[in-house]
Amino acid sequence: MEFSNERPIYLQIMDLIIQQILSKQLLPGAKIPAVRSLALELETNPNTVQRALQELERETILYTQRGKGRFVTENQELLARLAANQRQELMEEYLKKMQEIGIEPKAALRQLQTYIEGGNS
């Protein structure tokens, strides 16, 4: 994974895991790989991975079963909130970027609708 210099790496790892959960690559109740395995896979420091996983636990997105490892929450309400938050962030980012190039929200919506309908312009 290529990390950006704009945000701390542990936050980017958290985002990655949340994205995997929302895209169903990690299902509710699924076991998360061990810290060292994730660190090797992501080519980063195990302490950074540990921090990301601890934050996800603090937010109850992950939970630990002693002696078995970390798992994805099975709380459907929490997962629905995560998905709603992700949608909101993406919409805000889209509108912000469109405004940065001089396109107002209503015009951005029209362009998005045209794109979805196959106009791609």
CSV table of C-alpha atoms in Angstrom, one decimal:
chain,number,residue,atom,x,y,z
A,1,MET,CA,0.0,0.0,0.0
A,2,GLU,CA,1.2,3.5,-0.8
A,3,PHE,CA,0.7,5.9,2.1
A,4,SER,CA,0.1,9.6,1.6
A,5,ASN,CA,2.2,12.1,3.5
A,6,GLU,CA,-0.9,14.2,4.1
A,7,ARG,CA,-2.3,12.1,7.0
A,8,PRO,CA,-0.8,9.9,9.7
A,9,ILE,CA,-0.3,6.3,8.5
A,10,TYR,CA,-2.3,4.8,11.3
A,11,LEU,CA,-5.4,6.8,10.1
A,12,GLN,CA,-4.8,5.5,6.6
A,13,ILE,CA,-4.7,2.0,7.9
A,14,MET,CA,-7.9,2.5,9.8
A,15,ASP,CA,-9.5,3.9,6.6
A,16,LEU,CA,-8.3,0.8,4.7
A,17,ILE,CA,-9.8,-1.6,7.2
A,18,ILE,CA,-13.1,0.3,7.3
A,19,GLN,CA,-13.2,0.3,3.5
A,20,GLN,CA,-12.6,-3.5,3.5
A,21,ILE,CA,-15.5,-3.9,6.0
A,22,LEU,CA,-17.8,-1.7,4.0
A,23,SER,CA,-17.0,-3.4,0.7
A,24,LYS,CA,-17.6,-6.8,2.3
A,25,GLN,CA,-14.0,-7.9,1.9
A,26,LEU,CA,-14.1,-8.3,5.7
A,27,LEU,CA,-17.4,-9.6,6.9
A,28,PRO,CA,-19.0,-9.1,10.3
A,29,GLY,CA,-17.3,-11.5,12.7
A,30,ALA,CA,-14.3,-12.0,10.4
A,31,LYS,CA,-10.9,-12.4,12.1
A,32,ILE,CA,-8.4,-9.6,11.4
A,33,PRO,CA,-4.9,-10.7,10.5
A,34,ALA,CA,-2.3,-10.4,13.3
A,35,VAL,CA,-0.4,-7.1,13.8
A,36,ARG,CA,2.8,-8.5,12.5
A,37,SER,CA,1.1,-10.0,9.4
A,38,LEU,CA,-0.6,-6.8,8.6
A,39,ALA,CA,2.6,-4.8,9.1
A,40,LEU,CA,4.4,-7.1,6.7
A,41,GLU,CA,1.6,-6.9,4.2
A,42,LEU,CA,1.4,-3.1,4.4
A,43,GLU,CA,5.2,-2.6,4.7
A,44,THR,CA,4.9,-0.5,7.8
A,45,ASN,CA,5.9,-0.6,11.5
A,46,PRO,CA,4.0,-3.0,13.7
A,47,ASN,CA,3.5,-0.2,16.3
A,48,THR,CA,1.6,1.8,13.6
A,49,VAL,CA,-0.6,-1.1,12.8
A,50,GLN,CA,-1.2,-1.7,16.5
A,51,ARG,CA,-2.3,1.9,17.0
A,52,ALA,CA,-4.7,1.7,14.1
A,53,LEU,CA,-6.3,-1.6,15.4
A,54,GLN,CA,-6.5,-0.2,19.0
A,55,GLU,CA,-8.3,2.9,17.6
A,56,LEU,CA,-10.7,0.7,15.7
A,57,GLU,CA,-11.4,-1.2,18.9
A,58,ARG,CA,-11.9,2.0,20.8
A,59,GLU,CA,-14.5,2.9,18.2
A,60,THR,CA,-16.0,-0.7,18.6
A,61,ILE,CA,-15.5,-1.4,14.9
A,62,LEU,CA,-13.2,-4.3,16.0
A,63,TYR,CA,-13.2,-6.4,19.2
A,64,THR,CA,-10.8,-8.8,20.8
A,65,GLN,CA,-11.4,-12.3,22.0
A,66,ARG,CA,-8.7,-13.2,24.4
A,67,GLY,CA,-6.3,-15.8,22.9
A,68,LYS,CA,-8.1,-15.8,19.6
A,69,GLY,CA,-7.5,-12.4,18.0
A,70,ARG,CA,-9.4,-9.4,16.7
A,71,PHE,CA,-12.7,-9.6,14.9
A,72,VAL,CA,-15.0,-7.3,12.9
A,73,THR,CA,-18.0,-6.1,14.9
A,74,GLU,CA,-21.3,-7.8,14.2
A,75,ASN,CA,-23.2,-4.7,15.3
A,76,GLN,CA,-25.3,-4.0,12.2
A,77,GLU,CA,-26.4,-0.6,13.5
A,78,LEU,CA,-22.8,0.5,13.9
A,79,LEU,CA,-21.9,-0.9,10.4
A,80,ALA,CA,-24.9,1.1,8.9
A,81,ARG,CA,-23.6,4.3,10.6
A,82,LEU,CA,-20.1,3.6,9.3
A,83,ALA,CA,-21.5,3.3,5.7
A,84,ALA,CA,-23.6,6.4,6.1
A,85,ASN,CA,-20.6,8.4,7.4
A,86,GLN,CA,-18.5,7.1,4.5
A,87,ARG,CA,-21.2,8.2,2.0
A,88,GLN,CA,-21.4,11.6,3.6
A,89,GLU,CA,-17.6,12.1,3.5
A,90,LEU,CA,-17.5,11.1,-0.2
A,91,MET,CA,-20.3,13.5,-1.1
A,92,GLU,CA,-18.7,16.3,0.8
A,93,GLU,CA,-15.3,15.6,-0.9
A,94,TYR,CA,-16.9,15.5,-4.3
A,95,LEU,CA,-18.8,18.8,-3.8
A,96,LYS,CA,-15.7,20.5,-2.3
A,97,LYS,CA,-13.5,19.5,-5.3
A,98,MET,CA,-16.2,20.7,-7.7
A,99,GLN,CA,-16.5,24.0,-6.0
A,100,GLU,CA,-12.7,24.4,-6.1
A,101,ILE,CA,-12.9,24.3,-9.9
A,102,GLY,CA,-15.8,26.7,-9.9
A,103,ILE,CA,-18.8,24.4,-10.2
A,104,GLU,CA,-21.7,25.0,-7.8
A,105,PRO,CA,-23.4,22.1,-6.0
A,106,LYS,CA,-26.5,22.1,-8.3
A,107,ALA,CA,-24.4,22.1,-11.4
A,108,ALA,CA,-22.2,19.3,-9.9
A,109,LEU,CA,-25.4,17.3,-9.2
A,110,ARG,CA,-26.5,17.7,-12.8
A,111,GLN,CA,-23.1,16.7,-14.1
A,112,LEU,CA,-23.1,13.6,-11.9
A,113,GLN,CA,-26.6,12.7,-13.1
A,114,THR,CA,-25.5,13.1,-16.7
A,115,TYR,CA,-22.5,10.9,-16.0
A,116,ILE,CA,-24.6,8.2,-14.4
A,117,GLU,CA,-27.0,8.2,-17.3
A,118,GLY,CA,-24.1,7.6,-19.7
A,119,GLY,CA,-23.2,11.0,-20.9
A,120,ASN,CA,-19.7,10.9,-19.3
A,121,SER,CA,-19.2,14.7,-20.0
